[in-house]
Amino acid sequence: MSIPALGRWRARWLLLLGMPICLLWGGSAPPEEGAFPTDPRNAVNDYFAANNAAARHGPDAQRAFLRRTQHPDFRENTCSLAGRTVTIDPAPRTLRRDPGFTVRGLHPSGSVWVVAVEVTVRRSGEVVGRQIGSKHLVSLDGRIYGFAPCPT
C-alpha cells in the first residue's frame, strides 16, 4: 500500500469513527424539565453519601437529613426509625426514570427516578437487617428529594 493510499484509508476510518460521536453530541435533545441537576449517577451517589454520613452520626442526625430531603408533597409521610439508622448503597448503573411511580395513588411533583439499592439497618451500631430493593428519588427545582424509609 502506498503512503498516499494509507493516508486516505486513515482519513476514511477517522471520518467513520467520528460520525457517531458528532451525531451523539450534536443531535442530543435539551435536558428535560425536572432532570437531575448534574449527571444522574453523581446526583444519586451524592444523595446516598449524605444519607450514609448522617447515619454514621446517629439516629438524630439521620432523622434531620430525612426530614430535610423528604419530598415536599409528602412531608407528613415520615416514619420513626425508633433509634435505628439506615445506610443505603445504590447500584447507579440501574438508575432509570419511573414516571408511573405513585405514593398512595398520588404522583409526586418532579422527575421520578428509581435505582436498585442494598439497605442496611442498624440499632446501636449492630446490623439488625439487610435487604436488597429499590429506592425512588425525585428531581424537583434543581434539588434531589427522597422518601423516608420505614424499617419494619
PDB file of C-alpha atoms in Angstrom, residues 17-28:
ATOM      1  CA  LEU A  17     -15.332   6.753  13.757  1.00  0.00           C
ATOM      2  CA  GLY A  18     -16.029  10.448  14.236  1.00  0.00           C
ATOM      3  CA  MET A  19     -19.533  10.441  12.731  1.00  0.00           C
ATOM      4  CA  PRO A  20     -21.271   8.626  15.605  1.00  0.00           C
ATOM      5  CA  ILE A  21     -19.626  10.950  18.127  1.00  0.00           C
ATOM      6  CA  CYS A  22     -20.799  14.021  16.183  1.00  0.00           C
ATOM      7  CA  LEU A  23     -24.303  12.599  15.851  1.00  0.00           C
ATOM      8  CA  LEU A  24     -24.490  11.875  19.568  1.00  0.00           C
ATOM      9  CA  TRP A  25     -23.038  15.192  20.564  1.00  0.00           C
ATOM     10  CA  GLY A  26     -24.752  17.439  18.060  1.00  0.00           C
ATOM     11  CA  GLY A  27     -28.080  15.606  17.964  1.00  0.00           C
ATOM     12  CA  SER A  28     -28.806  15.420  21.670  1.00  0.00           C
TER      13      SER A  28
END
